[in-house]
Amino acid sequence: SSSFAAVSSPEMGVGGNFWDLLKPYAHNEGVDFLRDKRVAVDLSFWLVQHEAAIRSRSPRARNPHLRTTFFRTVALFSKMGAYPVFVVDGAPSPLKAQARIERFFRMSGLDPTALPKPVEDEEGEATPVKQRNQAFTRCVGECMELLRLLGMPVLEARSEAEALCAQLNSEGHVDACITADSDAFLFGATCVIKSLRSNSKEPFECYNVSDIEAGLGLGRKQLIAIALLVGSDHNLHGVPGFGVDTALRFVRLFNEDEILNRLLEIGKGDIDLVHGITKSPSSSVGSGNVRSPHCSNCGHPGSKSAHLKIACEYCVTNGSRNCMKKSSGFKCICSSCAEERKFKEHQRYENWQIKMCKIISAEPKFPNNEIIELFLANNHGYYSGKSSKIVNYIMPKVENLIDFLTYYQHWEPSYIRQRMIPMLSTVYLREMATTQNENSLLNDQYKFHSIMRVKIRHGHPYYLVKWKRAGINTVVHSVSTEQTEVDQTQVSGSIESTDPLDEPDVPTILVDDGCWFLLTDENINLVQAAFPKEVNSFMEEKSKYMNKAGMSDKLAPSKSTGVQLSITEFYRSEKVLAQPALGDDSEKKSGKGKSPGDNRRKSDDVDKNLPKSVRRRLLFD
């Protein structure tokens, strides 16, 4: 955990609780928001964000960075229907590298005086030592290899991953960015998703720049100005005395086009310009007038001696015959006093502006032009902005992926294939929606059979699709509970505990009318596009059944009476059913004349002295 924490912290992006400023303009979106959309994922922050949670739930989890990347990518691609584009950091800028070292010293409680000083190159420019956490760099490299085996595009940024995510978004290559680094707004992102849990029922926060600009009345350059004042990943300090609220108030003094130039002028010490820009319309009225005399007794216009002769008109209006004594906290409402209060308020406001300008001008080398140019640049990736083939997806390399995860995670091949089915079925349905090739098969093994029913999951309807094994006789004679029972202590021996928030829904096996079927949850619109005839037939049959039964859709029972089994149960049962065929007895071949428990006991004849992994391969592979 310490290796990950040294790379990132909750302060990533603009400092001073910048996210709290944007929070009122966030939209809550559901699981289908990203369907058929391309989304750029800041891979480094994705790993850092969830590493601590994985460690806390499963302290002995093996390679949690690979586990997180695998499950969340499959869920993002299949369940949420998105097209993820993963972006990794390149070489950090000198400013970012120095800030990272400084943050590490701050988080570790080390002496700030021990912070390494920037060194100067041959041209005399400061270039801090570029230190990266080697363990984290290795983890990112392994995740990149995993993602390419999954067929996902992986892009390397010149410097900051969130910068390239924002550029892809602003240029229209992706529809949104997944990152919790608020610098993405300064780099030009138009839609940012702060955090995303693929299997959570709760909606996630989505920020559109158009809503932020309309709500705050600020543009991109004004947001950059706030970052310069309160600090960011490139300058942790900012300007002393400036928080988000103070910076927001000051930045609103200037419009979008002039704010950065004004900061440059103020930084050089030119603070007189404030007088000519922020003067209120009422200041000229109050500044040249002298306040008329007021009664010391009632506080209204006129002298006390005059009110003894002629009653105060304000007091008479209030029902008194004589001049009334003013109450505590009394404020005169005459025009002269109102103008004086406006003038004093403006004076305080102008004095505050001058004070802020003096604080800014006292900060050395402010603002840093290098930071401004970095935020406004549009060359954060190794491609031309006009290129149309930046993002390419390929078919997952299943066998290579199995070898990879077996080596790194020690997962069983059957377990990996099971978790890959949701992704492969999504790829297959998308291809069928475009090609309508009836001869194509899911994973070269299964063909579309029918739609079993509509399934509601997290409040969203899905089709429960039945897939039939192609080219293999899947008829079975009998399956009992005893046959399909699984020794969970054996199966989970080398498969670590998993977090349900990470994993997509895994397929199950249905035994129906003596045949085996694979069941997966699929998006209704995707199935409609891939198999329109089958969907129409399903809807007609459902309508007829509902009309005949006089029931609503939600109350309609499934017509199938099959038994659903897990993938692991299917592998064990299939192995058990295949064993009787090895003998010569005709009763054994037909599955009759033998108790179901005998089949189970025969599968237990494997030598108990063998390692568990070997026994599993003998039984399930």
XYZ file of C-alpha atoms in Angstrom:
621
model
C 0.000 0.000 0.000
C 2.834 2.376 0.735
C 4.183 1.999 -2.781
C 0.835 3.095 -4.207
C 0.316 5.884 -1.681
C 3.626 7.425 -2.619
C 2.327 7.954 -6.129
C -0.980 9.602 -5.369
C -3.068 11.109 -2.606
C -6.544 12.594 -2.113
C -5.000 15.982 -3.001
C -4.450 15.065 -6.650
C -5.438 17.907 -8.958
C -6.365 21.416 -7.894
C -5.919 21.978 -4.155
C -8.162 23.662 -1.617
C -11.188 21.304 -1.839
C -11.721 22.149 -5.492
C -14.087 19.197 -5.922
C -16.399 20.689 -3.285
C -16.711 23.782 -5.473
C -17.844 21.626 -8.419
C -20.047 19.216 -6.430
C -23.330 21.196 -6.826
C -23.091 20.846 -10.616
C -22.612 17.057 -10.731
C -25.202 14.778 -12.329
C -26.026 11.320 -11.000
C -25.933 8.793 -13.831
C -26.855 5.117 -13.924
C -25.339 1.962 -15.339
C -26.519 2.593 -18.920
C -25.059 6.099 -19.201
C -21.832 4.871 -20.846
C -23.441 2.306 -23.137
C -22.001 2.548 -26.654
C -19.788 5.455 -25.539
C -16.017 5.647 -25.658
C -14.464 6.592 -22.354
C -10.836 7.440 -21.516
C -9.628 5.815 -18.284
C -6.753 7.249 -16.252
C -5.208 3.855 -15.484
C -2.726 5.014 -12.835
C -5.359 6.732 -10.738
C -7.772 3.837 -11.268
C -5.248 1.492 -9.680
C -4.375 3.828 -6.829
C -8.010 4.571 -6.070
C -8.994 0.944 -5.452
C -5.784 -0.638 -4.157
C -6.444 0.225 -0.508
C -10.018 -1.133 -0.678
C -8.801 -4.426 -2.135
C -6.106 -4.787 0.515
C -8.603 -4.120 3.307
C -11.124 -6.674 2.012
C -8.556 -9.327 1.149
C -5.161 -8.707 2.784
C -3.673 -11.740 1.048
C -4.953 -10.828 -2.421
C -2.402 -11.732 -5.059
C -1.440 -8.894 -7.415
C -4.485 -6.692 -6.696
C -3.559 -4.341 -9.552
C -4.090 -7.126 -12.099
C -7.213 -8.351 -10.378
C -8.737 -4.854 -10.310
C -7.855 -4.178 -13.946
C -9.240 -7.502 -15.180
C -12.598 -7.471 -13.391
C -13.340 -3.780 -13.830
C -12.437 -3.832 -17.517
C -14.695 -6.821 -18.190
C -17.546 -5.179 -16.268
C -17.042 -1.772 -17.903
C -17.006 -3.332 -21.385
C -19.786 -5.894 -20.970
C -22.203 -4.823 -18.236
C -21.943 -1.063 -18.797
C -21.485 -1.445 -22.556
C -18.682 1.132 -22.781
C -15.644 1.212 -25.050
C -12.778 1.963 -22.634
C -9.540 3.579 -23.799
C -6.792 3.279 -21.199
C -4.222 6.030 -20.780
C -0.986 5.737 -18.786
C 1.423 8.407 -17.608
C 4.552 9.224 -19.540
C 7.644 10.959 -18.217
C 6.586 13.495 -15.561
C 7.279 17.169 -16.150
C 10.022 18.659 -13.948
C 7.412 20.617 -12.000
C 5.252 17.531 -11.432
C 8.259 15.436 -10.422
C 9.360 17.991 -7.848
C 5.808 18.300 -6.504
C 5.551 14.513 -6.214
C 8.719 14.365 -4.119
C 7.471 17.216 -1.963
C 4.108 15.484 -1.461
C 5.869 12.274 -0.461
C 7.885 14.146 2.180
C 4.703 15.824 3.428
C 2.713 12.559 3.674
C 5.612 10.707 5.301
C 6.143 13.353 7.977
C 9.760 13.868 6.923
C 11.758 17.019 7.513
C 10.966 19.491 4.669
C 14.539 20.798 4.838
C 15.704 17.386 3.606
C 13.737 17.854 0.381
C 16.142 17.533 -2.586
C 16.629 20.828 -4.354
C 16.152 21.173 -8.103
C 19.368 21.053 -10.095
C 20.117 23.258 -13.062
C 20.857 21.983 -16.529
C 23.363 23.418 -18.972
C 20.976 26.237 -19.848
C 20.492 27.182 -16.210
C 16.909 25.881 -15.952
C 15.742 23.994 -12.885
C 15.254 20.279 -13.524
C 14.372 18.269 -10.405
C 15.307 14.648 -10.165
C 12.637 12.538 -11.842
C 11.938 9.798 -9.334
C 9.157 7.323 -9.955
C 8.060 4.506 -7.719
C 9.594 1.477 -9.418
C 7.092 -0.962 -7.899
C 4.156 1.066 -9.187
C 5.770 1.410 -12.625
C 6.100 -2.378 -12.782
C 2.424 -2.793 -11.809
C 1.314 -0.385 -14.542
C 3.415 -2.265 -17.102
C 1.790 -5.580 -16.155
C -1.663 -4.004 -16.400
C -0.858 -2.657 -19.863
C 0.076 -6.178 -20.993
C -3.159 -7.548 -19.530
C -5.284 -4.880 -21.215
C -3.726 -5.534 -24.626
C -4.514 -9.245 -24.234
C -8.113 -8.186 -23.521
C -8.105 -6.292 -26.824
C -8.311 -2.857 -25.201
C -6.478 0.169 -26.676
C -3.724 1.514 -24.400
C -2.224 4.959 -25.054
C 0.836 6.446 -23.383
C 0.797 10.161 -22.625
C 3.795 12.397 -23.130
C 3.507 13.425 -19.502
C 0.217 13.342 -17.549
C -2.447 10.718 -18.234
C -5.303 13.058 -17.245
C -4.000 15.573 -19.796
C -4.244 13.064 -22.652
C -7.660 11.888 -21.403
C -8.861 15.492 -21.537
C -7.408 16.038 -25.016
C -9.088 12.883 -26.350
C -12.337 14.168 -24.856
C -12.054 17.718 -26.194
C -11.143 16.475 -29.682
C -14.124 14.109 -29.767
C -12.219 10.807 -29.758
C -13.942 9.802 -26.500
C -17.196 10.892 -24.881
C -16.014 11.111 -21.266
C -13.033 10.689 -18.943
C -12.839 8.498 -15.844
C -10.450 10.207 -13.449
C -10.528 11.770 -10.003
C -7.790 14.245 -10.921
C -9.468 17.647 -11.190
C -6.646 18.868 -13.442
C -8.622 17.230 -16.273
C -10.941 20.281 -16.364
C -7.944 22.598 -16.780
C -6.600 20.461 -19.630
C -9.904 20.890 -21.505
C -12.058 17.858 -20.615
C -15.764 18.337 -21.319
C -17.187 15.385 -19.348
C -15.505 13.867 -16.275
C -16.638 10.877 -14.215
C -14.996 11.142 -10.820
C -15.463 7.604 -9.518
C -17.091 4.525 -10.953
C -18.120 1.210 -9.430
C -19.290 -1.108 -12.138
C -21.381 -3.347 -9.879
C -22.744 -0.759 -7.469
C -26.447 0.041 -7.341
C -25.648 3.651 -6.497
C -25.365 6.178 -9.377
C -22.009 7.759 -10.090
C -21.045 11.429 -10.324
C -20.714 12.918 -13.800
C -19.462 16.479 -14.359
C -20.172 18.386 -17.569
C -18.055 21.483 -18.101
C -21.007 23.301 -19.662
C -22.940 22.959 -16.390
C -19.953 24.107 -14.337
C -19.361 27.151 -16.528
C -23.043 28.094 -16.413
C -23.294 27.600 -12.653
C -20.065 29.298 -11.590
C -19.929 31.773 -14.445
C -16.312 30.785 -15.108
C -14.479 29.570 -18.179
C -11.472 27.280 -18.556
C -8.862 30.036 -18.174
C -10.550 31.275 -15.022
C -10.398 27.748 -13.590
C -6.693 27.704 -14.454
C -6.331 30.987 -12.568
C -7.939 29.413 -9.488
C -5.475 26.516 -9.725
C -2.561 28.972 -9.900
C -3.795 30.729 -6.760
C -4.688 27.729 -4.562
C -2.089 25.274 -5.876
C -2.132 22.108 -7.982
C -0.045 19.043 -8.760
C 2.520 21.296 -10.421
C 2.795 23.787 -7.555
C 1.533 22.518 -4.205
C 1.728 25.889 -2.445
C -0.103 28.314 -4.747
C -0.314 31.771 -3.174
C -0.397 31.887 0.652
C -3.721 33.204 1.961
C -5.767 31.986 -1.023
C -8.350 29.270 -0.538
C -10.911 28.204 -3.111
C -13.539 30.721 -1.949
C -11.076 33.626 -1.899
C -9.636 32.641 -5.271
C -13.139 32.347 -6.753
C -14.057 35.818 -5.492
C -10.870 37.345 -6.893
C -10.997 35.584 -10.278
C -14.545 36.855 -10.851
C -13.123 40.395 -10.990
C -11.892 39.655 -14.514
C -13.448 38.005 -17.543
C -12.307 34.836 -19.282
C -10.199 36.523 -21.951
C -8.205 38.823 -19.674
C -7.746 36.870 -16.442
C -4.354 35.298 -17.196
C -2.916 38.550 -18.579
C -4.153 40.396 -15.498
C -2.442 37.888 -13.237
C 0.783 38.424 -15.157
C 0.508 42.193 -14.682
C -0.337 41.856 -10.980
C 2.540 39.427 -10.544
C 4.877 42.117 -11.885
C 3.605 44.552 -9.246
C 1.062 46.566 -11.269
C -1.793 46.816 -8.728
C -3.147 50.250 -9.727
C -5.116 48.661 -12.560
C -7.660 47.386 -10.024
C -9.000 50.919 -9.406
C -10.120 51.318 -13.008
C -11.705 47.889 -13.374
C -13.694 47.119 -10.263
C -15.141 50.533 -9.377
C -18.857 50.178 -8.662
C -21.406 52.472 -10.395
C -22.478 53.983 -7.054
C -18.957 54.879 -5.919
C -18.921 58.228 -7.739
C -22.101 59.296 -5.936
C -20.949 58.560 -2.408
C -17.321 59.601 -2.713
C -17.950 63.315 -3.421
C -20.747 63.975 -0.952
C -20.408 65.044 2.672
C -22.837 63.412 5.067
C -25.503 65.846 6.341
C -25.723 66.483 10.130
C -27.817 63.994 12.145
C -29.568 64.289 15.517
C -27.591 62.684 18.339
C -30.856 61.703 20.093
C -32.904 60.002 17.361
C -30.221 59.591 14.699
C -32.312 61.135 11.913
C -31.253 64.051 9.654
C -31.182 67.388 11.502
C -29.679 68.606 14.800
C -30.912 67.884 18.327
C -31.601 71.604 18.991
C -33.638 71.858 15.793
C -35.723 68.813 16.819
C -36.523 70.519 20.159
C -38.139 73.365 18.249
C -39.691 71.311 15.432
C -40.408 67.625 15.903
C -38.354 65.207 13.755
C -40.351 64.315 10.670
C -39.138 60.664 10.816
C -40.189 60.301 14.471
C -43.616 61.934 13.816
C -44.144 59.532 10.964
C -43.586 56.682 13.414
C -46.352 57.980 15.727
C -44.316 60.005 18.245
C -44.934 63.665 19.086
C -41.388 64.289 20.204
C -37.918 63.286 19.075
C -37.427 59.619 20.031
C -34.192 58.220 21.468
C -32.545 55.917 18.948
C -32.379 52.219 19.748
C -29.252 50.074 19.956
C -27.905 49.228 16.525
C -29.953 51.946 14.870
C -29.190 52.692 11.194
C -30.546 55.716 9.439
C -32.348 54.985 6.176
C -32.072 58.408 4.616
C -30.544 58.758 1.152
C -27.408 60.439 2.500
C -26.664 57.561 4.905
C -27.473 54.925 2.262
C -24.995 56.501 -0.153
C -22.360 56.706 2.551
C -22.777 53.008 3.405
C -22.450 52.072 -0.260
C -19.326 54.139 -0.552
C -17.731 52.578 2.554
C -18.659 49.087 1.352
C -17.018 49.791 -1.972
C -13.950 51.163 -0.220
C -13.633 47.972 1.812
C -14.080 45.896 -1.344
C -11.459 47.876 -3.206
C -9.058 47.731 -0.253
C -9.532 43.934 -0.198
C -8.692 43.762 -3.897
C -5.568 45.840 -3.422
C -4.554 43.673 -0.475
C -4.975 40.488 -2.568
C -2.979 42.030 -5.417
C -0.162 42.897 -3.019
C -0.130 39.328 -1.715
C 0.033 37.991 -5.276
C 2.759 40.425 -6.337
C 4.825 39.404 -3.302
C 4.875 35.781 -4.487
C 8.096 35.195 -6.501
C 7.776 34.069 -10.131
C 3.985 34.233 -10.104
C 2.260 33.161 -12.222
C 4.401 30.363 -13.632
C 4.120 30.581 -17.420
C 5.275 26.982 -17.730
C 2.199 25.762 -15.836
C -0.120 27.952 -17.930
C 1.373 26.673 -21.196
C 1.102 23.079 -19.947
C -2.626 23.434 -19.217
C -3.379 25.137 -22.543
C -1.294 22.796 -24.725
C -2.902 20.233 -27.031
C 0.008 17.861 -27.704
C -0.266 15.449 -24.790
C -0.205 12.279 -26.928
C 1.954 10.736 -29.617
C -0.460 11.303 -32.481
C -1.753 13.997 -34.783
C -4.944 15.695 -33.661
C -6.485 14.970 -37.073
C -5.809 11.226 -36.901
C -8.971 9.128 -37.115
C -7.448 5.768 -36.090
C -6.253 6.586 -32.616
C -8.529 4.095 -30.866
C -8.597 0.515 -32.153
C -10.154 -2.554 -30.542
C -9.176 -6.147 -31.316
C -10.529 -9.550 -30.296
C -9.391 -10.746 -26.868
C -6.560 -13.278 -27.036
C -8.227 -15.796 -24.754
C -5.569 -18.505 -24.673
C -2.736 -16.018 -24.137
C -4.824 -14.342 -21.455
C -5.333 -17.670 -19.691
C -1.578 -18.274 -19.697
C -0.953 -14.766 -18.378
C -3.442 -14.949 -15.491
C -2.513 -18.529 -14.635
C 1.087 -17.426 -14.236
C 0.468 -14.194 -12.301
C -2.740 -15.005 -10.368
C -2.597 -18.819 -10.154
C -6.204 -18.961 -11.326
C -7.637 -22.093 -12.893
C -8.232 -21.895 -16.685
C -11.901 -22.794 -16.150
C -12.250 -19.881 -13.706
C -10.707 -17.451 -16.203
C -12.928 -18.643 -19.055
C -15.974 -18.268 -16.842
C -15.113 -14.637 -16.048
C -14.391 -13.912 -19.710
C -17.794 -15.068 -21.009
C -19.606 -11.699 -20.386
C -16.971 -9.874 -22.433
C -16.924 -12.452 -25.231
C -20.717 -12.503 -25.501
C -20.774 -8.696 -25.766
C -18.160 -8.787 -28.552
C -20.140 -11.508 -30.320
C -23.473 -9.654 -30.133
C -21.872 -6.441 -31.408
C -20.436 -8.318 -34.381
C -23.747 -10.002 -35.088
C -25.500 -6.623 -34.967
C -23.266 -5.403 -37.810
C -22.509 -8.520 -39.896
C -25.520 -10.839 -39.250
C -23.249 -13.821 -39.937
C -25.360 -16.801 -38.921
C -22.379 -19.172 -39.007
C -20.403 -17.324 -36.333
C -20.221 -18.821 -32.850
C -19.644 -17.404 -29.397
C -16.042 -18.217 -28.490
C -16.116 -20.763 -31.351
C -18.192 -23.047 -29.094
C -21.716 -21.751 -28.513
C -24.575 -20.656 -30.732
C -27.560 -18.497 -29.864
C -30.537 -20.633 -28.873
C -33.299 -18.403 -27.449
C -34.275 -15.795 -24.902
C -35.334 -17.368 -21.638
C -36.911 -14.371 -19.913
C -36.497 -10.722 -18.939
C -34.335 -10.242 -15.862
C -34.316 -7.114 -13.685
C -30.880 -6.289 -12.273
C -30.117 -3.125 -10.301
C -33.376 -1.699 -11.586
C -32.535 -2.285 -15.276
C -34.075 -4.968 -17.530
C -31.865 -7.504 -19.326
C -32.491 -10.541 -21.482
C -31.456 -13.866 -20.005
C -30.042 -15.509 -23.144
C -29.643 -19.249 -23.647
C -26.545 -20.424 -25.562
C -26.257 -24.014 -26.788
C -22.991 -25.851 -27.245
C -22.476 -26.279 -30.987
C -21.380 -29.500 -32.647
C -21.485 -31.554 -29.403
C -24.205 -33.885 -28.175
C -25.189 -32.227 -24.913
C -28.016 -34.621 -23.975
C -27.694 -36.057 -20.493
C -29.722 -38.785 -18.813
C -29.945 -37.735 -15.216
C -28.408 -35.222 -12.910
C -28.917 -35.308 -9.186
C -28.132 -32.848 -6.469
C -25.527 -35.247 -5.134
C -23.826 -35.386 -8.538
C -23.624 -31.603 -8.919
C -22.557 -30.856 -5.374
C -19.132 -29.195 -5.255
C -16.503 -29.325 -2.568
C -16.061 -25.576 -2.135
C -12.949 -25.978 0.005
C -11.241 -27.741 -2.891
C -12.427 -25.381 -5.612
C -11.430 -22.214 -3.763
C -8.019 -23.540 -2.799
C -6.101 -21.565 -5.408
C -8.788 -18.998 -6.286
C -8.548 -16.066 -3.924
C -11.594 -14.452 -2.376
C -13.215 -11.886 -4.614
C -15.012 -8.620 -4.080
C -18.539 -8.619 -5.561
C -18.231 -4.900 -6.281
C -15.462 -5.673 -8.774
C -16.723 -8.740 -10.553
C -19.285 -8.808 -13.360
C -22.163 -11.232 -13.148
C -20.877 -14.635 -14.194
C -22.832 -17.024 -16.434
C -24.612 -20.094 -15.151
C -25.522 -23.469 -16.636
C -29.126 -24.543 -17.194
C -30.126 -28.184 -17.460
C -33.418 -28.122 -19.387
C -35.163 -31.086 -20.992
C -31.983 -33.134 -20.739
C -29.761 -30.533 -22.446
C -27.092 -28.143 -21.175
C -27.382 -24.414 -21.874
C -25.146 -21.485 -20.994
C -27.078 -18.487 -19.529
C -25.858 -14.882 -19.716
C -27.447 -11.500 -18.998
C -27.393 -9.297 -22.095
C -28.488 -5.772 -22.942
C -31.936 -5.761 -24.517
C -31.116 -3.311 -27.304
C -27.934 -5.200 -28.212
C -29.763 -8.524 -28.470
C -32.499 -6.820 -30.506
C -29.913 -5.537 -32.996
C -28.090 -8.889 -33.212
C -31.107 -11.246 -33.355
C -34.203 -9.226 -34.336
C -36.220 -12.253 -35.484
C -35.605 -14.195 -32.292
C -36.490 -11.158 -30.158
C -39.740 -10.605 -32.075
C -40.619 -14.274 -31.648
C -39.909 -14.055 -27.920
C -42.054 -10.939 -27.532
C -44.952 -12.540 -29.449
C -44.845 -15.686 -27.346
C -44.613 -13.647 -24.186
C -47.560 -11.482 -25.227
C -49.669 -14.555 -25.992
C -48.752 -16.154 -22.696
C -49.532 -12.986 -20.751
C -52.875 -12.513 -22.459
C -53.811 -16.111 -21.808
C -52.735 -16.041 -18.171
C -54.049 -12.521 -17.548
C -50.854 -11.525 -15.770
C -48.518 -8.541 -15.922
C -44.996 -8.817 -17.315
C -43.383 -8.667 -13.899
C -45.501 -11.548 -12.591
C -44.950 -13.867 -15.540
C -43.207 -17.072 -14.428
C -40.513 -18.721 -16.491
C -41.759 -21.679 -18.519
C -38.501 -23.558 -18.050
C -38.272 -25.989 -15.164
C -34.550 -26.595 -15.596
C -31.961 -26.487 -12.860
C -29.356 -23.703 -13.008
C -25.839 -24.725 -12.073
C -22.641 -22.760 -11.724
C -19.845 -23.205 -14.264
C -17.762 -25.190 -11.777
C -20.710 -27.486 -11.024
C -21.161 -27.960 -14.763
C -17.549 -29.058 -15.211
C -17.759 -31.563 -12.327
C -21.126 -32.940 -13.489
C -19.935 -33.273 -17.067
C -16.913 -35.204 -15.860
C -19.063 -37.495 -13.741
C -21.477 -38.173 -16.605
C -18.629 -39.083 -18.909
C -17.225 -41.744 -16.562
C -19.895 -44.468 -17.046
C -19.061 -44.609 -20.754
C -15.629 -46.035 -19.903
C -17.054 -49.379 -18.796
C -18.517 -52.274 -20.772
C -21.723 -52.650 -18.812
C -24.699 -51.462 -20.869
C -26.417 -50.246 -17.745
C -23.433 -48.014 -16.989
C -23.512 -46.622 -20.528
C -27.169 -45.739 -20.216
C -26.735 -44.298 -16.738
C -29.158 -46.855 -15.202
C -28.693 -49.454 -12.540
C -26.318 -47.336 -10.522
C -26.970 -44.896 -7.751
C -26.034 -41.260 -8.301
C -23.775 -41.397 -5.272
C -21.611 -44.053 -6.933
C -20.674 -41.622 -9.692
C -19.667 -39.059 -7.098
C -17.577 -41.611 -5.213
C -15.832 -42.619 -8.413
C -14.755 -39.035 -9.004
C -13.341 -39.055 -5.475
C -11.064 -41.980 -6.303
C -8.333 -39.534 -7.352
C -5.275 -39.959 -5.143
C -5.745 -37.693 -2.129
C -1.970 -37.325 -1.833
C -1.829 -35.342 -5.071
C -1.743 -31.507 -4.785
C -5.140 -29.819 -4.939
C -4.284 -28.065 -8.210
C -3.497 -31.424 -9.862
C -6.726 -32.970 -8.552
C -8.736 -30.042 -9.937
C -7.188 -30.425 -13.373
C -7.993 -34.131 -13.367
C -11.604 -33.497 -12.331
C -12.561 -30.276 -14.145
C -10.306 -29.767 -17.176
